[in-house]
Amino acid sequence: MSNAIDLDLQHNDPSFANVWQELQWRGLVHVSTDEAALERSLAEEKVTYYCGFDPTAASLHLGHLVQLLLMRRLQLAGHHPIGLVGGSTGLIGDPRQSSERVLNPRETVAQWVDLLRAQVERFLSFEGENRAVMVNNLDWTSQLSAIDFLRDIGKHFRVGTMIKKDIVAKRLNSEEGISYTEFSYQILQGLDYLNLYRDHGCTLQTGGSDQWGNLTSGTDLIRKVEGVSVHAVGTPLITNSDGTKFGKSEGNAVWLDPELTSPYAFYQFWLNTADADVVDRLKVFTFKTRAEIEELARSVEEEPYKRQAQKVLAWEVNSLVHGEEATEKAIAASAAVFGRGELTELDAETLDSVARELPGASVSSGALQVADLLVATGLSESKSAARRTLKEGGAYVNNEKVVGEDAELGPGQLLHGRWALLRRGKKHLAAVTVEA
C-alpha cells in the first residue's frame, strides 16, 4: 500500500449537531451501550476509543474498512483513536459461525501483525493533539502467567453468561462444538479493553455487531474491576439489498491489499453496486456530506442510467484505499476495455489486473487464429460459431474490428508483448495471455 491517505478533511457537516447523530444517519450504529450517555460523552468530551484487528490473514478486507472509516470519522471529530492489532488474539482467533479456526504458526501471525498495522495506520493521523496510538495486545498478554490470568481476570467472568453469547451458543449446539481456546477469546478481548482503559483512559470500543459478545465482555470486566461504566458500539453487518453478504463474490473476499485485490478490480466492485444499495454505501464508505449524498440519491431515482452515484462511490472509496493515481489508472483501464480509451496507453501492471478480472485463456505463442481464441476464452461456443461472428464483423481484438474468418493474432498485436483483449459484440469481453 501507499503512504498514509490525506486526512485534511473538515468534519463540520451542518446537517448534524454532533458526530453521534451523523453516525446514526449513516447507518453505522446497530447496537450500543447507554446511547444517551454515549452521545453526551462524544459531544462534551474528547473520548479515547479503540478498535481491534486480528491478524488471521495477510490483509484486511471490506468488513474491516467499515471500522477503519468509523475510526477516522471519530478522529476527525476530535476524539483520540487507538488502533489495536491482535498479536495474541490472532494466535487464537475469535469463534466463527461454522467451525474451529486453524491455528496459524507464530511466525506467520507476527508477519501479518506488521502488514495489518501498516494498513490501519494509513487511515489515522499520528499528528496533533488527538494523534493516534497503535498497540499490540501481545505486549501485555505475553507477560501474564496462566495462574495470574485465571486469578486476576478469569475470576470476573461467569460461565453461564459466557455460554449465552450468540456465537458461543451456536457453536455449543453444533456438531463440532467449541474448544476451550476459542471459548476463552472473549476473556482476552475483555482484558484488552481493561488494559487500554488503565493505560490510556480508553472508554469506547467499536466493532461489528457480530462481535457484540466480545465487546461487552470488556465493558463488563471494567465495570466489575474498576467500578466504571464504559461504552461499546456495534456497527451493522453490511448486506446487499437482496440479502447476500456484502463483499463476497463466489466465496472470495475483497481485500484492501492491492496485491490480493487490484485497484482495477476494487474499482469495478464499487462501480457495479446495485441502485438499491448505492446510497447506503455512500453513507458508510465515503465522507460526502448529507446534502451531497441526497443529491446523488435523486440522480439514482431520476437518471439511474447515468450511474452517477456509482461513479462517485467507486472514485471515493478507491481513492481512500489506493490513492487517486491508482484510481485514475483504474478508470482509464475501464474506459479502454470498453473501447472508450487507448489500450496501448495502459501500463503492464494495469493490463495484468484487467486480464485477471476478465474471462480468459492462456495460450502458447505461435500462429493463433482469432476463431480459436474466441472458443478458448468462452466468447463463442464452437469454431463454427466463432467463424460466423468473424464473418458478420462482430469480433474485435484490442478494440479493433477483425476482418476475415481466418484472421490471426500476430505478435505485433500483443499489448506489452503478452496480452490481447477480445470482444464479441459490444459487451462480451475476454483476455488472452500469451505465454512465451
Short mmCIF file of C-alpha atoms in Angstrom, two decimals:
data_model
loop_
_atom_site.label_atom_id
_atom_site.label_comp_id
_atom_site.label_asym_id
_atom_site.label_seq_id
_atom_site.Cartn_x
_atom_site.Cartn_y
_atom_site.Cartn_z
CA MET A 1 0.00 0.00 0.00
CA SER A 2 0.99 3.60 -0.49
CA ASN A 3 1.64 6.13 2.25
CA ALA A 4 -1.00 7.46 4.61
CA ILE A 5 -4.09 8.91 2.99
CA ASP A 6 -4.87 12.61 3.17
CA LEU A 7 -6.59 13.34 6.46
CA ASP A 8 -7.13 17.04 5.81
CA LEU A 9 -10.92 16.91 5.91
CA GLN A 10 -13.31 19.28 7.63
CA HIS A 11 -15.75 17.49 9.90
CA ASN A 12 -18.36 20.21 10.05
CA ASP A 13 -21.39 18.98 8.14
CA PRO A 14 -24.05 21.45 9.32
CA SER A 15 -26.75 18.79 8.98
CA PHE A 16 -25.75 17.27 12.32
CA ALA A 17 -25.46 18.66 15.82
CA ASN A 18 -22.80 16.11 16.74
CA VAL A 19 -20.88 13.14 15.43
CA TRP A 20 -23.21 10.63 17.11
CA GLN A 21 -26.16 11.90 15.10
CA GLU A 22 -24.09 11.63 11.93
CA LEU A 23 -23.09 8.04 12.74
CA GLN A 24 -26.74 7.17 13.18
CA TRP A 25 -27.75 8.83 9.90
CA ARG A 26 -25.03 6.94 8.09
CA GLY A 27 -26.40 3.67 9.48
CA LEU A 28 -23.27 2.90 11.49
CA VAL A 29 -24.95 2.17 14.82
CA HIS A 30 -26.65 -1.20 15.13
CA VAL A 31 -26.27 -1.64 18.86
CA SER A 32 -24.57 0.28 21.65
CA THR A 33 -24.33 0.69 25.37
CA ASP A 34 -26.18 3.60 27.01
CA GLU A 35 -26.98 5.67 23.91
CA ALA A 36 -27.82 8.92 25.67
CA ALA A 37 -24.67 8.79 27.81
CA LEU A 38 -22.52 7.94 24.80
CA GLU A 39 -23.95 10.79 22.71
CA ARG A 40 -23.37 13.18 25.58
CA SER A 41 -19.81 11.97 26.08
CA LEU A 42 -18.93 12.32 22.38
CA ALA A 43 -20.44 15.81 22.31
CA GLU A 44 -18.87 17.15 25.51
CA GLU A 45 -15.56 15.32 25.87
CA LYS A 46 -12.58 14.13 23.86
CA VAL A 47 -13.10 10.39 24.02
CA THR A 48 -10.33 7.84 23.68
CA TYR A 49 -11.61 4.87 21.68
CA TYR A 50 -10.22 1.73 20.10
CA CYS A 51 -10.90 -0.95 17.56
CA GLY A 52 -9.05 -4.24 17.30
CA PHE A 53 -7.97 -6.11 14.17
CA ASP A 54 -6.84 -9.72 14.39
CA PRO A 55 -4.12 -10.96 12.00
CA THR A 56 -5.98 -14.02 10.71
CA ALA A 57 -4.92 -13.20 7.12
CA ALA A 58 -2.26 -11.13 5.36
CA SER A 59 -4.68 -8.27 4.69
CA LEU A 60 -7.77 -6.53 5.97
CA HIS A 61 -10.93 -6.69 3.85
CA LEU A 62 -14.11 -4.68 3.26
CA GLY A 63 -15.65 -5.62 6.58
CA HIS A 64 -12.66 -4.05 8.31
CA LEU A 65 -12.96 -0.95 6.14
CA VAL A 66 -16.22 -0.08 7.92
CA GLN A 67 -14.31 0.06 11.21
CA LEU A 68 -11.33 1.94 9.75
CA LEU A 69 -13.58 4.67 8.37
CA LEU A 70 -15.57 4.83 11.61
CA MET A 71 -12.29 5.35 13.47
CA ARG A 72 -11.36 8.09 11.04
CA ARG A 73 -14.71 9.85 11.43
CA LEU A 74 -14.32 9.92 15.19
CA GLN A 75 -10.77 11.23 14.94
CA LEU A 76 -11.86 13.98 12.55
CA ALA A 77 -14.45 14.93 15.17
CA GLY A 78 -11.62 15.45 17.67
CA HIS A 79 -11.51 12.13 19.51
CA HIS A 80 -8.44 10.03 20.28
CA PRO A 81 -8.03 6.72 18.38
CA ILE A 82 -6.15 3.60 19.39
CA GLY A 83 -5.57 1.02 16.70
CA LEU A 84 -5.01 -2.45 18.10
CA VAL A 85 -3.54 -5.31 16.10
CA GLY A 86 -4.02 -8.56 17.99
CA GLY A 87 -0.69 -10.33 18.16
CA SER A 88 -2.06 -12.55 20.91
CA THR A 89 -5.74 -12.86 19.94
CA GLY A 90 -4.58 -13.55 16.39
CA LEU A 91 -2.80 -16.64 17.68
CA ILE A 92 -6.17 -17.94 18.87
CA GLY A 93 -8.83 -16.46 16.59
CA ASP A 94 -12.35 -15.48 17.58
CA PRO A 95 -15.03 -18.16 17.23
CA ARG A 96 -16.55 -18.47 13.77
CA GLN A 97 -20.09 -19.49 12.96
CA SER A 98 -19.00 -22.61 11.10
CA SER A 99 -16.06 -24.38 12.72
CA GLU A 100 -12.84 -24.10 14.69
CA ARG A 101 -10.14 -21.95 13.19
CA VAL A 102 -6.86 -23.48 12.11
CA LEU A 103 -4.14 -22.05 14.35
CA ASN A 104 -1.52 -20.28 12.27
CA PRO A 105 2.22 -20.52 13.05
CA ARG A 106 3.52 -17.83 15.40
CA GLU A 107 5.95 -16.57 12.77
CA THR A 108 3.11 -16.13 10.26
CA VAL A 109 0.96 -14.25 12.74
CA ALA A 110 3.87 -11.94 13.59
CA GLN A 111 4.33 -11.14 9.88
CA TRP A 112 0.62 -10.46 9.49
CA VAL A 113 0.68 -8.15 12.52
CA ASP A 114 3.15 -5.90 10.70
CA LEU A 115 1.12 -5.95 7.48
CA LEU A 116 -2.17 -5.12 9.20
CA ARG A 117 -0.60 -2.44 11.33
CA ALA A 118 0.61 -0.66 8.19
CA GLN A 119 -2.90 -0.85 6.71
CA VAL A 120 -4.56 0.53 9.86
CA GLU A 121 -2.04 3.35 10.16
CA ARG A 122 -2.97 4.72 6.72
CA PHE A 123 -6.43 5.67 7.94
CA LEU A 124 -5.35 7.52 11.07
CA SER A 125 -3.37 10.65 11.80
CA PHE A 126 -0.39 10.47 14.14
CA GLU A 127 -0.03 14.22 14.48
CA GLY A 128 -1.82 16.87 16.52
CA GLU A 129 -3.49 16.85 19.92
CA ASN A 130 -5.62 13.79 19.17
CA ARG A 131 -2.86 11.80 17.46
CA ALA A 132 -3.47 8.09 17.09
CA VAL A 133 -1.72 5.35 19.04
CA MET A 134 -1.01 1.81 17.79
CA VAL A 135 -0.76 -1.14 20.17
CA ASN A 136 -0.26 -4.90 20.05
CA ASN A 137 -2.05 -6.94 22.73
CA LEU A 138 0.79 -9.45 22.74
CA ASP A 139 2.75 -6.82 24.68
CA TRP A 140 0.62 -7.32 27.79
CA THR A 141 -0.76 -10.83 27.45
CA SER A 142 2.69 -12.37 26.93
CA GLN A 143 3.66 -11.14 30.40
CA LEU A 144 0.78 -12.93 32.13
CA SER A 145 1.21 -16.38 33.61
CA ALA A 146 -1.68 -18.82 33.35
CA ILE A 147 -2.22 -18.54 37.11
CA ASP A 148 -2.28 -14.73 37.03
CA PHE A 149 -4.65 -14.78 34.07
CA LEU A 150 -7.09 -17.09 35.85
CA ARG A 151 -6.83 -15.35 39.26
CA ASP A 152 -6.87 -11.73 38.14
CA ILE A 153 -9.04 -11.86 35.02
CA GLY A 154 -10.83 -15.19 34.74
CA LYS A 155 -12.47 -14.91 38.16
CA HIS A 156 -14.56 -11.96 36.92
CA PHE A 157 -16.23 -13.99 34.16
CA ARG A 158 -19.25 -16.23 34.75
CA VAL A 159 -19.53 -19.31 32.57
CA GLY A 160 -23.32 -19.02 32.48
CA THR A 161 -23.03 -15.58 30.93
CA MET A 162 -20.27 -16.60 28.54
CA ILE A 163 -22.21 -19.52 27.04
CA LYS A 164 -25.18 -17.25 26.33
CA LYS A 165 -23.16 -15.15 23.88
CA ASP A 166 -24.68 -15.71 20.43
CA ILE A 167 -21.70 -17.19 18.64
CA VAL A 168 -20.74 -19.39 21.59
CA ALA A 169 -24.30 -20.67 21.95
CA LYS A 170 -24.44 -21.53 18.25
CA ARG A 171 -21.16 -23.38 18.36
CA LEU A 172 -22.12 -25.26 21.51
CA ASN A 173 -25.24 -26.50 19.73
CA SER A 174 -23.31 -27.55 16.62
CA GLU A 175 -21.82 -30.98 15.97
CA GLU A 176 -18.27 -29.68 16.29
CA GLY A 177 -18.83 -27.71 19.49
CA ILE A 178 -16.23 -25.19 20.63
CA SER A 179 -12.78 -25.61 22.13
CA TYR A 180 -11.72 -24.01 25.40
CA THR A 181 -9.26 -21.97 23.34
CA GLU A 182 -11.91 -20.19 21.29
CA PHE A 183 -14.30 -20.12 24.25
CA SER A 184 -11.68 -18.05 26.10
CA TYR A 185 -11.34 -15.49 23.33
CA GLN A 186 -13.90 -13.14 24.87
CA ILE A 187 -11.86 -13.05 28.09
CA LEU A 188 -8.77 -11.93 26.17
CA GLN A 189 -10.72 -9.20 24.39
CA GLY A 190 -12.11 -8.03 27.71
CA LEU A 191 -8.55 -7.90 29.03
CA ASP A 192 -7.56 -5.70 26.09
CA TYR A 193 -10.22 -3.14 26.93
CA LEU A 194 -9.30 -3.18 30.64
CA ASN A 195 -5.63 -2.64 29.82
CA LEU A 196 -6.38 0.23 27.42
CA TYR A 197 -8.69 1.82 29.98
CA ARG A 198 -5.95 1.70 32.60
CA ASP A 199 -3.08 2.83 30.39
CA HIS A 200 -4.82 5.26 28.02
CA GLY A 201 -8.15 6.19 29.61
CA CYS A 202 -9.97 4.42 26.77
CA THR A 203 -13.75 4.46 27.28
CA LEU A 204 -15.17 3.34 23.92
CA GLN A 205 -14.66 0.25 21.78
CA THR A 206 -16.07 -0.21 18.28
CA GLY A 207 -16.56 -3.37 16.24
CA GLY A 208 -19.01 -5.30 14.13
CA SER A 209 -22.32 -6.24 15.71
CA ASP A 210 -21.39 -9.91 15.28
CA GLN A 211 -18.67 -9.18 17.86
CA TRP A 212 -21.09 -7.74 20.41
CA GLY A 213 -20.49 -10.52 22.93
CA ASN A 214 -16.76 -9.84 22.80
CA LEU A 215 -17.29 -6.08 23.01
CA THR A 216 -19.44 -6.32 26.11
CA SER A 217 -17.01 -8.69 27.79
CA GLY A 218 -14.74 -5.66 28.10
CA THR A 219 -17.40 -3.27 29.35
CA ASP A 220 -18.49 -5.85 31.95
CA LEU A 221 -14.92 -6.52 33.08
CA ILE A 222 -14.12 -2.83 33.56
CA ARG A 223 -17.34 -2.31 35.50
CA LYS A 224 -16.51 -5.21 37.83
CA VAL A 225 -12.82 -4.41 38.32
CA GLU A 226 -12.79 -0.61 38.19
CA GLY A 227 -16.38 0.24 39.04
CA VAL A 228 -16.66 2.40 35.91
CA SER A 229 -19.15 2.35 33.05
CA VAL A 230 -17.55 2.45 29.61
CA HIS A 231 -19.03 2.14 26.15
CA ALA A 232 -19.19 -0.06 23.08
CA VAL A 233 -20.69 0.42 19.62
CA GLY A 234 -21.53 -2.42 17.25
CA THR A 235 -21.85 -1.50 13.57
CA PRO A 236 -24.34 -3.41 11.43
CA LEU A 237 -23.15 -6.20 9.19
CA ILE A 238 -23.34 -4.78 5.69
CA THR A 239 -25.51 -6.83 3.37
CA ASN A 240 -26.84 -6.21 -0.11
CA SER A 241 -30.49 -5.40 -0.68
CA ASP A 242 -31.09 -8.97 -1.85
CA GLY A 243 -29.82 -10.29 1.48
CA THR A 244 -26.47 -11.59 0.27
CA LYS A 245 -23.36 -10.95 2.31
CA PHE A 246 -21.60 -7.77 1.26
CA GLY A 247 -18.08 -8.01 -0.10
CA LYS A 248 -18.24 -11.65 -1.14
CA SER A 249 -18.17 -12.81 -4.75
CA GLU A 250 -18.21 -16.56 -5.25
CA GLY A 251 -16.61 -17.02 -1.85
CA ASN A 252 -13.76 -14.53 -2.43
CA ALA A 253 -13.17 -11.62 -0.08
CA VAL A 254 -12.45 -8.15 -1.43
CA TRP A 255 -9.10 -7.30 0.14
CA LEU A 256 -7.55 -3.91 0.87
CA ASP A 257 -4.11 -5.12 -0.19
CA PRO A 258 -3.62 -4.25 -3.90
CA GLU A 259 -1.65 -7.45 -4.40
CA LEU A 260 -4.69 -9.50 -3.39
CA THR A 261 -7.42 -7.33 -4.96
CA SER A 262 -6.06 -4.98 -7.61
CA PRO A 263 -7.15 -1.32 -7.68
CA TYR A 264 -8.86 -2.07 -11.01
CA ALA A 265 -10.86 -4.96 -9.53
CA PHE A 266 -11.57 -2.87 -6.42
CA TYR A 267 -12.88 -0.02 -8.56
CA GLN A 268 -15.06 -2.37 -10.59
CA PHE A 269 -16.53 -3.83 -7.40
CA TRP A 270 -17.84 -0.44 -6.31
CA LEU A 271 -18.83 0.63 -9.81
CA ASN A 272 -21.07 -2.44 -10.06
CA THR A 273 -23.02 -1.56 -6.91
CA ALA A 274 -26.76 -2.02 -7.41
CA ASP A 275 -29.01 1.06 -7.46
CA ALA A 276 -30.80 -0.28 -4.38
CA ASP A 277 -27.53 -0.34 -2.39
CA VAL A 278 -25.51 2.62 -3.65
CA VAL A 279 -26.92 5.34 -1.36
CA ASP A 280 -26.29 3.26 1.75
CA ARG A 281 -22.76 2.55 0.52
CA LEU A 282 -22.13 6.27 0.03
CA LYS A 283 -23.17 6.91 3.63
CA VAL A 284 -20.93 4.22 5.11
CA PHE A 285 -17.87 4.30 2.86
CA THR A 286 -17.46 7.95 1.83
CA PHE A 287 -17.11 11.31 3.52
CA LYS A 288 -19.63 13.01 1.26
CA THR A 289 -21.96 15.32 3.17
CA ARG A 290 -25.62 14.64 3.72
CA ALA A 291 -26.57 17.22 1.09
CA GLU A 292 -24.20 15.68 -1.46
CA ILE A 293 -25.50 12.17 -0.83
CA GLU A 294 -29.11 13.29 -1.04
CA GLU A 295 -28.36 14.89 -4.42
CA LEU A 296 -26.79 11.63 -5.61
CA ALA A 297 -29.85 9.76 -4.32
CA ARG A 298 -32.00 11.95 -6.56
CA SER A 299 -29.81 11.06 -9.52
CA VAL A 300 -30.41 7.38 -8.80
CA GLU A 301 -34.15 7.97 -8.82
CA GLU A 302 -34.33 10.29 -11.82
CA GLU A 303 -31.40 9.26 -14.05
CA PRO A 304 -30.25 5.80 -12.98
CA TYR A 305 -28.81 5.05 -16.43
CA LYS A 306 -26.06 7.63 -15.83
CA ARG A 307 -24.87 5.68 -12.75
CA GLN A 308 -23.51 8.91 -11.31
CA ALA A 309 -23.80 7.69 -7.72
CA GLN A 310 -21.84 4.52 -8.53
CA LYS A 311 -19.11 6.53 -10.25
CA VAL A 312 -18.75 8.82 -7.24
CA LEU A 313 -18.75 5.85 -4.86
CA ALA A 314 -16.09 3.99 -6.86
CA TRP A 315 -13.89 7.08 -7.11
CA GLU A 316 -14.17 7.98 -3.43
CA VAL A 317 -13.55 4.54 -1.93
CA ASN A 318 -10.83 3.54 -4.38
CA SER A 319 -9.06 6.85 -3.76
CA LEU A 320 -9.28 6.38 0.00
CA VAL A 321 -7.83 2.89 -0.13
CA HIS A 322 -5.42 3.03 -3.08
CA GLY A 323 -4.90 6.71 -3.83
CA GLU A 324 -6.02 8.99 -6.65
CA GLU A 325 -3.29 7.92 -9.09
CA ALA A 326 -4.26 4.25 -8.88
CA THR A 327 -7.92 5.25 -9.23
CA GLU A 328 -7.24 7.28 -12.36
CA LYS A 329 -5.46 4.27 -13.85
CA ALA A 330 -8.42 2.05 -12.96
CA ILE A 331 -10.83 4.47 -14.64
CA ALA A 332 -8.64 4.68 -17.74
CA ALA A 333 -8.48 0.89 -17.90
CA SER A 334 -12.23 0.57 -17.50
CA ALA A 335 -12.82 3.04 -20.33
CA ALA A 336 -10.22 1.46 -22.61
CA VAL A 337 -11.58 -2.06 -22.12
CA PHE A 338 -14.95 -0.93 -23.48
CA GLY A 339 -13.49 0.98 -26.40
CA ARG A 340 -13.59 4.48 -24.91
CA GLY A 341 -9.84 4.82 -24.49
CA GLU A 342 -6.49 3.57 -25.73
CA LEU A 343 -5.47 0.14 -24.51
CA THR A 344 -1.93 0.83 -25.65
CA GLU A 345 -1.64 3.57 -23.04
CA LEU A 346 -2.23 1.19 -20.13
CA ASP A 347 0.84 0.02 -18.24
CA ALA A 348 1.67 -3.66 -17.84
CA GLU A 349 0.55 -3.82 -14.20
CA THR A 350 -2.88 -2.42 -15.02
CA LEU A 351 -3.28 -4.73 -18.02
CA ASP A 352 -2.38 -7.70 -15.87
CA SER A 353 -5.12 -6.66 -13.43
CA VAL A 354 -7.63 -6.35 -16.25
CA ALA A 355 -6.69 -9.76 -17.66
CA ARG A 356 -7.11 -11.42 -14.28
CA GLU A 357 -10.59 -9.99 -13.87
CA LEU A 358 -11.93 -10.97 -17.28
CA PRO A 359 -12.79 -14.46 -18.53
CA GLY A 360 -9.80 -15.63 -20.46
CA ALA A 361 -7.33 -18.20 -21.63
CA SER A 362 -3.58 -18.68 -21.54
CA VAL A 363 -2.07 -19.88 -24.81
CA SER A 364 1.37 -20.62 -26.16
CA SER A 365 2.96 -18.22 -28.62
CA GLY A 366 2.81 -19.05 -32.30
CA ALA A 367 0.18 -18.91 -35.00
CA LEU A 368 -3.02 -18.00 -33.19
CA GLN A 369 -6.30 -17.93 -35.05
CA VAL A 370 -8.80 -15.48 -33.63
CA ALA A 371 -11.59 -18.02 -34.10
CA ASP A 372 -9.74 -20.48 -31.86
CA LEU A 373 -9.20 -17.76 -29.26
CA LEU A 374 -12.90 -16.88 -29.24
CA VAL A 375 -13.64 -20.51 -28.40
CA ALA A 376 -10.81 -20.84 -25.86
CA THR A 377 -11.97 -17.77 -23.94
CA GLY A 378 -15.61 -18.84 -23.99
CA LEU A 379 -16.78 -15.96 -26.15
CA SER A 380 -18.00 -18.47 -28.75
CA GLU A 381 -19.46 -21.93 -28.18
CA SER A 382 -17.79 -23.53 -31.19
CA LYS A 383 -15.36 -22.91 -34.02
CA SER A 384 -18.24 -22.56 -36.48
CA ALA A 385 -19.95 -20.01 -34.22
CA ALA A 386 -16.69 -18.10 -33.91
CA ARG A 387 -16.18 -18.01 -37.66
CA ARG A 388 -19.76 -16.79 -38.09
CA THR A 389 -19.08 -13.95 -35.65
CA LEU A 390 -15.97 -13.02 -37.58
CA LYS A 391 -17.84 -13.14 -40.87
CA GLU A 392 -20.54 -10.83 -39.51
CA GLY A 393 -17.96 -8.34 -38.23
CA GLY A 394 -18.78 -8.86 -34.60
CA ALA A 395 -15.28 -9.67 -33.26
CA TYR A 396 -12.67 -7.24 -32.01
CA VAL A 397 -9.05 -7.56 -30.93
CA ASN A 398 -7.84 -4.71 -28.72
CA ASN A 399 -10.94 -2.75 -29.78
CA GLU A 400 -10.08 -3.10 -33.47
CA LYS A 401 -12.59 -4.95 -35.67
CA VAL A 402 -11.21 -8.21 -37.02
CA VAL A 403 -11.68 -8.85 -40.73
CA GLY A 404 -11.74 -12.38 -42.13
CA GLU A 405 -12.82 -15.77 -40.77
CA ASP A 406 -9.20 -16.97 -40.79
CA ALA A 407 -7.76 -13.89 -39.12
CA GLU A 408 -4.74 -14.47 -36.87
CA LEU A 409 -3.42 -12.74 -33.80
CA GLY A 410 0.08 -11.59 -34.62
CA PRO A 411 2.91 -10.73 -32.19
CA GLY A 412 2.59 -7.07 -33.08
CA GLN A 413 -0.96 -7.00 -31.74
CA LEU A 414 0.02 -8.13 -28.25
CA LEU A 415 -0.12 -5.46 -25.57
CA HIS A 416 3.22 -5.30 -23.76
CA GLY A 417 4.13 -8.38 -25.75
CA ARG A 418 1.80 -10.59 -23.74
CA TRP A 419 -1.90 -9.67 -23.69
CA ALA A 420 -4.77 -9.22 -26.10
CA LEU A 421 -8.35 -8.27 -25.27
CA LEU A 422 -11.10 -9.91 -27.30
CA ARG A 423 -14.62 -8.62 -27.62
CA ARG A 424 -17.71 -10.16 -29.19
CA GLY A 425 -20.33 -7.56 -29.88
CA LYS A 426 -20.47 -4.61 -27.50
CA LYS A 427 -20.32 -6.20 -24.07
CA HIS A 428 -18.81 -9.70 -24.15
CA LEU A 429 -15.15 -9.43 -23.17
CA ALA A 430 -12.27 -11.81 -22.56
CA ALA A 431 -8.49 -11.66 -22.22
CA VAL A 432 -5.82 -13.77 -23.87
CA THR A 433 -2.48 -14.16 -22.15
CA VAL A 434 0.25 -15.41 -24.46
CA GLU A 435 2.98 -17.37 -22.71
CA ALA A 436 6.44 -17.40 -24.28
#
